[in-house]
Short mmCIF file of C-alpha atoms and ligand atoms in Angstrom, two decimals:
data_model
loop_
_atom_site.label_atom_id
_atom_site.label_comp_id
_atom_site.label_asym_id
_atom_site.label_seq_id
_atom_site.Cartn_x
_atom_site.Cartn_y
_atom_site.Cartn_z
CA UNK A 1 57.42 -37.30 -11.67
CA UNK A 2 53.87 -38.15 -12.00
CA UNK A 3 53.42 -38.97 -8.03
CA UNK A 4 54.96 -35.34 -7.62
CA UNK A 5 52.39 -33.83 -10.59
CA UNK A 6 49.69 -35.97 -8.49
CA UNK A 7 50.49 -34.27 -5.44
CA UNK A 8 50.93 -30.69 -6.74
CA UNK A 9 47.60 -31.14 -8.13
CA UNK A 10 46.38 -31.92 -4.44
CA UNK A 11 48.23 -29.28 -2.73
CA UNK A 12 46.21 -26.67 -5.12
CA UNK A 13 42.98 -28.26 -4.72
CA UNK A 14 43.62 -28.11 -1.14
CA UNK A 15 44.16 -24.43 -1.48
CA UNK A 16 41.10 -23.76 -3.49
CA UNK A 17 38.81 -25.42 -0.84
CA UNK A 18 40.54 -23.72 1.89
CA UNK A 19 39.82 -20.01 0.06
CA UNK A 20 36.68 -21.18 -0.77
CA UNK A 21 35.66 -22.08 3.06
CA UNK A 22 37.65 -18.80 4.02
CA UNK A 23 35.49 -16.56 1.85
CA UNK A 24 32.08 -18.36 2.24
CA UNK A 25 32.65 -17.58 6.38
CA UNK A 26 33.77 -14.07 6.18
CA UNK A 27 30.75 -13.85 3.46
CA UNK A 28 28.71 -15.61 6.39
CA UNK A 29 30.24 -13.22 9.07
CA UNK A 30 29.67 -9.95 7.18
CA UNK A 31 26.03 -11.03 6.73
CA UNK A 32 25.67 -11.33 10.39
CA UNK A 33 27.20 -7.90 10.70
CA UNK A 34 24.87 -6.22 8.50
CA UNK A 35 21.77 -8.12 10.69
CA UNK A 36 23.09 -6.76 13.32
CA UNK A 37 20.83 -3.63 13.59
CA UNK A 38 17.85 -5.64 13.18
CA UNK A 39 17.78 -7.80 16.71
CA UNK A 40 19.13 -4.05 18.07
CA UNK A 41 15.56 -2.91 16.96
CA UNK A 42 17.02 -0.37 14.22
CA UNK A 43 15.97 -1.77 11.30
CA UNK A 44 12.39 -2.36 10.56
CA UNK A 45 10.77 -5.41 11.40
CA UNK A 46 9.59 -7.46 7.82
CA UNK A 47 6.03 -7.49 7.87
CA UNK A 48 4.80 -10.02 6.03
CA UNK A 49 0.90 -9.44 5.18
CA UNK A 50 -0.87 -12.90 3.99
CA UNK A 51 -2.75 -12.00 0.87
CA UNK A 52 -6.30 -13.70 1.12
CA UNK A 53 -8.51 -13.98 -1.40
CA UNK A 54 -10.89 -11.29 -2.40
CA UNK A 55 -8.94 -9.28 0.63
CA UNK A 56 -11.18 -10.97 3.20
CA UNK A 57 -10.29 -10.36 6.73
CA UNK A 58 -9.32 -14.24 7.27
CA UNK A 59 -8.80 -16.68 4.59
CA UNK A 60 -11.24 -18.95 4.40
CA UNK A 61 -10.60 -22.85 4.91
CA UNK A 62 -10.35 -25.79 2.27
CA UNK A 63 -13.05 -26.41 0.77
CA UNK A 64 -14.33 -23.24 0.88
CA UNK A 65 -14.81 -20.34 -1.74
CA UNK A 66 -14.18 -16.64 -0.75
CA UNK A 67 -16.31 -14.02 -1.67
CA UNK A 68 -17.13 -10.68 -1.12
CA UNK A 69 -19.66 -8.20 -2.92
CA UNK A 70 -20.75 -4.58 -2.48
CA UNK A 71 -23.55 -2.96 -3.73
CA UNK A 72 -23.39 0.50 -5.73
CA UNK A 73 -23.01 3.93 -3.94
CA UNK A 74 -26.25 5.70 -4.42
CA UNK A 75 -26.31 5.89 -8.70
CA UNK A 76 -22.65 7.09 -8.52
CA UNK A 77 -20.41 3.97 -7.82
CA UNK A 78 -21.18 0.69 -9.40
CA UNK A 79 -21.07 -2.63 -7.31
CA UNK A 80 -18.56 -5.50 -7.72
CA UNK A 81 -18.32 -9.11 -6.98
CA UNK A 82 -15.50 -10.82 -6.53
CA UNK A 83 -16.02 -14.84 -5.85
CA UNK A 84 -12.05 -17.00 -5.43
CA UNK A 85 -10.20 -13.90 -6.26
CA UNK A 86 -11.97 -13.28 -9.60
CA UNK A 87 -13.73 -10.16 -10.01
CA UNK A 88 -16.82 -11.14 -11.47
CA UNK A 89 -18.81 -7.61 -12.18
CA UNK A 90 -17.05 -4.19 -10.93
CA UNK A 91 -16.81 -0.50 -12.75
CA UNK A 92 -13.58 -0.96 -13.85
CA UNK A 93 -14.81 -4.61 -16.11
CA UNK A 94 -17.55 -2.09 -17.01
CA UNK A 95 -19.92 -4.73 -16.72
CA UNK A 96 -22.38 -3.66 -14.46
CA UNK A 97 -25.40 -1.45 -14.27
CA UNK A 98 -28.13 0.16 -12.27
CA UNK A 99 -30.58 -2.19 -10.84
CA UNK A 100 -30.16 -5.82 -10.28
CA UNK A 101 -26.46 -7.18 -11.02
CA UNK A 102 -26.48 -11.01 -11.01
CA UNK A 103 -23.60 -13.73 -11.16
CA UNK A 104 -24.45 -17.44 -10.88
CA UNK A 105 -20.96 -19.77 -10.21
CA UNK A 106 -21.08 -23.32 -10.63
CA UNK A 107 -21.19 -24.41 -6.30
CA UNK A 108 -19.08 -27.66 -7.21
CA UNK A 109 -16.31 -25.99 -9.39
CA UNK A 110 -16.66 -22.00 -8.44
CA UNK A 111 -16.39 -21.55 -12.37
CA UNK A 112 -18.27 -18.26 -13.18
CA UNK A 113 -21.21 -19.98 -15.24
CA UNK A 114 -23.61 -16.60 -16.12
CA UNK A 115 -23.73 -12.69 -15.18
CA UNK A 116 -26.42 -10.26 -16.01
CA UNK A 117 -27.67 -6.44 -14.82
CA UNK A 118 -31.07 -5.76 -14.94
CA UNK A 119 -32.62 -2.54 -15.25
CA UNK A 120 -35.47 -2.29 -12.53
CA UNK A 121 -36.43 1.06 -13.04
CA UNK A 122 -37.70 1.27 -16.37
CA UNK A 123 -36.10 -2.26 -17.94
CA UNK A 124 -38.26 -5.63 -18.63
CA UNK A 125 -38.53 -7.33 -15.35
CA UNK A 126 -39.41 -10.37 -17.42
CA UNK A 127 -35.61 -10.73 -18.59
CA UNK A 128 -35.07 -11.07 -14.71
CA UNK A 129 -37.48 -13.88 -14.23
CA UNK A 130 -36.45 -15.88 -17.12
CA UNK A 131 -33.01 -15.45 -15.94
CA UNK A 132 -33.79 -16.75 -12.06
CA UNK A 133 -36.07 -19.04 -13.60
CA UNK A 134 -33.45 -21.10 -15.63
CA UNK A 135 -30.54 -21.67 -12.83
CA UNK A 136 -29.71 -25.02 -12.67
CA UNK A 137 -29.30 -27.08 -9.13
CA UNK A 138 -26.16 -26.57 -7.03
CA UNK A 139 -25.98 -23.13 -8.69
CA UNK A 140 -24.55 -20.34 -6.42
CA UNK A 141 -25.97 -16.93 -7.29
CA UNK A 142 -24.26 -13.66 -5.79
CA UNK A 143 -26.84 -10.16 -6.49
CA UNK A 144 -26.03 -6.25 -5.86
CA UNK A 145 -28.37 -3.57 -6.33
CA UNK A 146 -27.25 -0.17 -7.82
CA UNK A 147 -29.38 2.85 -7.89
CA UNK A 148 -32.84 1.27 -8.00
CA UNK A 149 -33.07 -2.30 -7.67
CA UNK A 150 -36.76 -2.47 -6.55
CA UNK A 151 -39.77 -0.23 -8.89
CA UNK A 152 -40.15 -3.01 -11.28
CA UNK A 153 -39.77 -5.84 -9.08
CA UNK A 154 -42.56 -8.12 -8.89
CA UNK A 155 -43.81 -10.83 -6.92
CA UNK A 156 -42.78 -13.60 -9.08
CA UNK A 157 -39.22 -12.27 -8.92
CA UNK A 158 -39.38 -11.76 -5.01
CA UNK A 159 -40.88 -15.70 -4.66
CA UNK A 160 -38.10 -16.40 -6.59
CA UNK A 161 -35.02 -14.90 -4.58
CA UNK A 162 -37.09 -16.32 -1.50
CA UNK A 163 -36.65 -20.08 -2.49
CA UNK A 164 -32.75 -19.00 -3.45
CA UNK A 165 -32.81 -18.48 0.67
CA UNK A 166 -33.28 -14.68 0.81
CA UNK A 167 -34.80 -13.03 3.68
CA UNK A 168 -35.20 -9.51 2.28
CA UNK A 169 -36.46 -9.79 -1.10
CA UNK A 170 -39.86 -9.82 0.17
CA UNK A 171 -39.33 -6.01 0.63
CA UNK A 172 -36.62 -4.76 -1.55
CA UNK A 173 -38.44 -1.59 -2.91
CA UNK A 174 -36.82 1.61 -4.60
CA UNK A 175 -33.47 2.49 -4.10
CA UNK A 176 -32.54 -0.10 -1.34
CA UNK A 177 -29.34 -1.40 -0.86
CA UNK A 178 -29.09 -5.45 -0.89
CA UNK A 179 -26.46 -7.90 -1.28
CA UNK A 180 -26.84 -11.68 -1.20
CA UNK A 181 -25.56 -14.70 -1.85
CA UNK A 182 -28.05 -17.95 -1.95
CA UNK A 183 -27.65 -21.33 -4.05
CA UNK A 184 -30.55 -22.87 -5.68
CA UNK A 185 -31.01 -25.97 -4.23
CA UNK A 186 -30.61 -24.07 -0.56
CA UNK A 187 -33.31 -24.97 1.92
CA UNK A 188 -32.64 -22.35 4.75
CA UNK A 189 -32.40 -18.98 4.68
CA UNK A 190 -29.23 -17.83 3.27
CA UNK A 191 -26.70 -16.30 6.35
CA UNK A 192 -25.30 -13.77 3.50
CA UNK A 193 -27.28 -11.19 2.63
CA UNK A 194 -27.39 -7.72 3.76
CA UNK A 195 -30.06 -5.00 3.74
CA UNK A 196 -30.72 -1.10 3.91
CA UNK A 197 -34.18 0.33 3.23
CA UNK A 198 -33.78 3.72 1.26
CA UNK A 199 -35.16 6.66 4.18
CA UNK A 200 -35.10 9.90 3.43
CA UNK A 201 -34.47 10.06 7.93
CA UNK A 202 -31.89 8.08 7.94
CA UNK A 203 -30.15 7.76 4.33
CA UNK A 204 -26.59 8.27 4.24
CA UNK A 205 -26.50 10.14 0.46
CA UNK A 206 -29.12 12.54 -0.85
CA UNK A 207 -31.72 9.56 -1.14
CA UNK A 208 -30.02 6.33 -1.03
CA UNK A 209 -29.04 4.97 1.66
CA UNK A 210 -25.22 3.90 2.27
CA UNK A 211 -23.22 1.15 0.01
CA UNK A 212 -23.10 -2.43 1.96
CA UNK A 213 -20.49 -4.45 1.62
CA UNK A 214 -20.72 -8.75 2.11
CA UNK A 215 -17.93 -10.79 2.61
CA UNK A 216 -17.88 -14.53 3.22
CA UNK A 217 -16.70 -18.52 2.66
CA UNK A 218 -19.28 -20.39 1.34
CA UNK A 219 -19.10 -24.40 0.90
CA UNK A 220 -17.96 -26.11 -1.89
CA UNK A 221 -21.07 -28.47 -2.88
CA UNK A 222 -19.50 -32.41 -3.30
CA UNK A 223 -21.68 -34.51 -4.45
C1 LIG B 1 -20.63 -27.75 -12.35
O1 LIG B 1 -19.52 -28.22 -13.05
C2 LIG B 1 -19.46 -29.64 -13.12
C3 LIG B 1 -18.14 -30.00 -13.79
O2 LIG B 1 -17.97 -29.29 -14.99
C4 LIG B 1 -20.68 -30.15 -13.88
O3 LIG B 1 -20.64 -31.55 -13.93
C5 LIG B 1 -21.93 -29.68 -13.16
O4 LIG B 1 -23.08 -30.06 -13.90
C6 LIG B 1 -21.91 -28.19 -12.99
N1 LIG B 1 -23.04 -27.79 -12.15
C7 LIG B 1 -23.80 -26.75 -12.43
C8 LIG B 1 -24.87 -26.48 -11.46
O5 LIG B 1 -23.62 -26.05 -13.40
#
């Protein structure tokens, strides 16, 4: 009786594995039906896109922090920043304005450490250099201009940018277009900065000259 009940018991376990395997091929088989199309070329290929940070073209490698930033378009557009996939400053944070827009990020962490605009057209250029004045060492600092990032500037300011490893502060006069990113304790010249000199010849809008955009992988500092 119970050697019977032990074997019934069997015999229907068998059964369930044996439907079980049965339906988990057809499942497998009417899987491979349905991909069928695919290696025909019917069905559309899956296009996986990598998403890098900030959008950059290539993602940058370890160790590295991705960036990009664009200046304003003419006194219409604001500029953004975005440094690791954090925007920074942009329009739509409604936390930038015409002039001088400036984010320092800690270069050891990439934590956003200080962001300012600066009016250079009829602000207190002073605010500016007290600002660049008090960055700390192994400081990154990312600038835009919008509108009219150069009427106020003065030389102070410009020496300033300089020893932050900028090549065209020097010159940056009204209604240029510049974008840069330097680090305080940088000895060289900075390799990302970009720069368009406002000509009524050659400007793209009714006097300004076009929107630049800077995109990059900067260094981690170690230390
Ligand atoms: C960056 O962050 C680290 C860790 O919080 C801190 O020790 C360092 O002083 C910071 N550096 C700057 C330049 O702020």
């Amino acid at each position: 009786m119970r050697v019977s009940g032990l074997l019934r018991l069997l015999s229907l376990i068998a059964t369930l594995v044996a439907t079980w395997l049965f339906l988990r091929s057809s499942g497998s088989l009417s899987v491979k039906t349905i991909r069928l199309p695919r290696w025909l070329g019917l069905a559309p290929k899956e296009i996986r896109v990598p998403k890098t940070k900030c959008g950059l073209s290539k993602p940058c490698p370890a160790n590295f922090f991705a960036f990009k930033i664009c200046s304003g378009a003419a006194n219409v557009v604001g500029p953004s920043m975005c440094f690791e996939n954090q925007i920074l400053m942009s329009p739509v944070k409604n936390n930038v304005g015409r002039g001088l827009n400036i984010a320092l990020v800690n270069g050891t962490t990439g934590q956003m450490v200080r962001m300012s605009s600066f009016d250079m057209y009829s602000g207190d250029p002073s605010l500016l250099l007290k600002f660049l004045t008090e960055i700390s060492e192994g400081t990154l600092v990312l600038a835009a201009s919008y509108d009219d990032p150069g009427t106020k500037m003065t030389d102070d300011i410009r020496k300033l940018f300089s020893s932050l490893g900028s090549s065209y502060a020097q010159q940056l006069g009204f209604r240029d277009s510049w974008v840069f990113l330097g680090a305080k304790d940088l000895r060289n010249k900075s390799p990302f900065e970009q720069f368009l000199k406002s000509n009524p010849e050659t400007n793209k809008y009714e006097g300004w000259p076009e929107l630049l955009e800077l995109e990059g992988c900067v260094p981690q500092k170690t230390f």
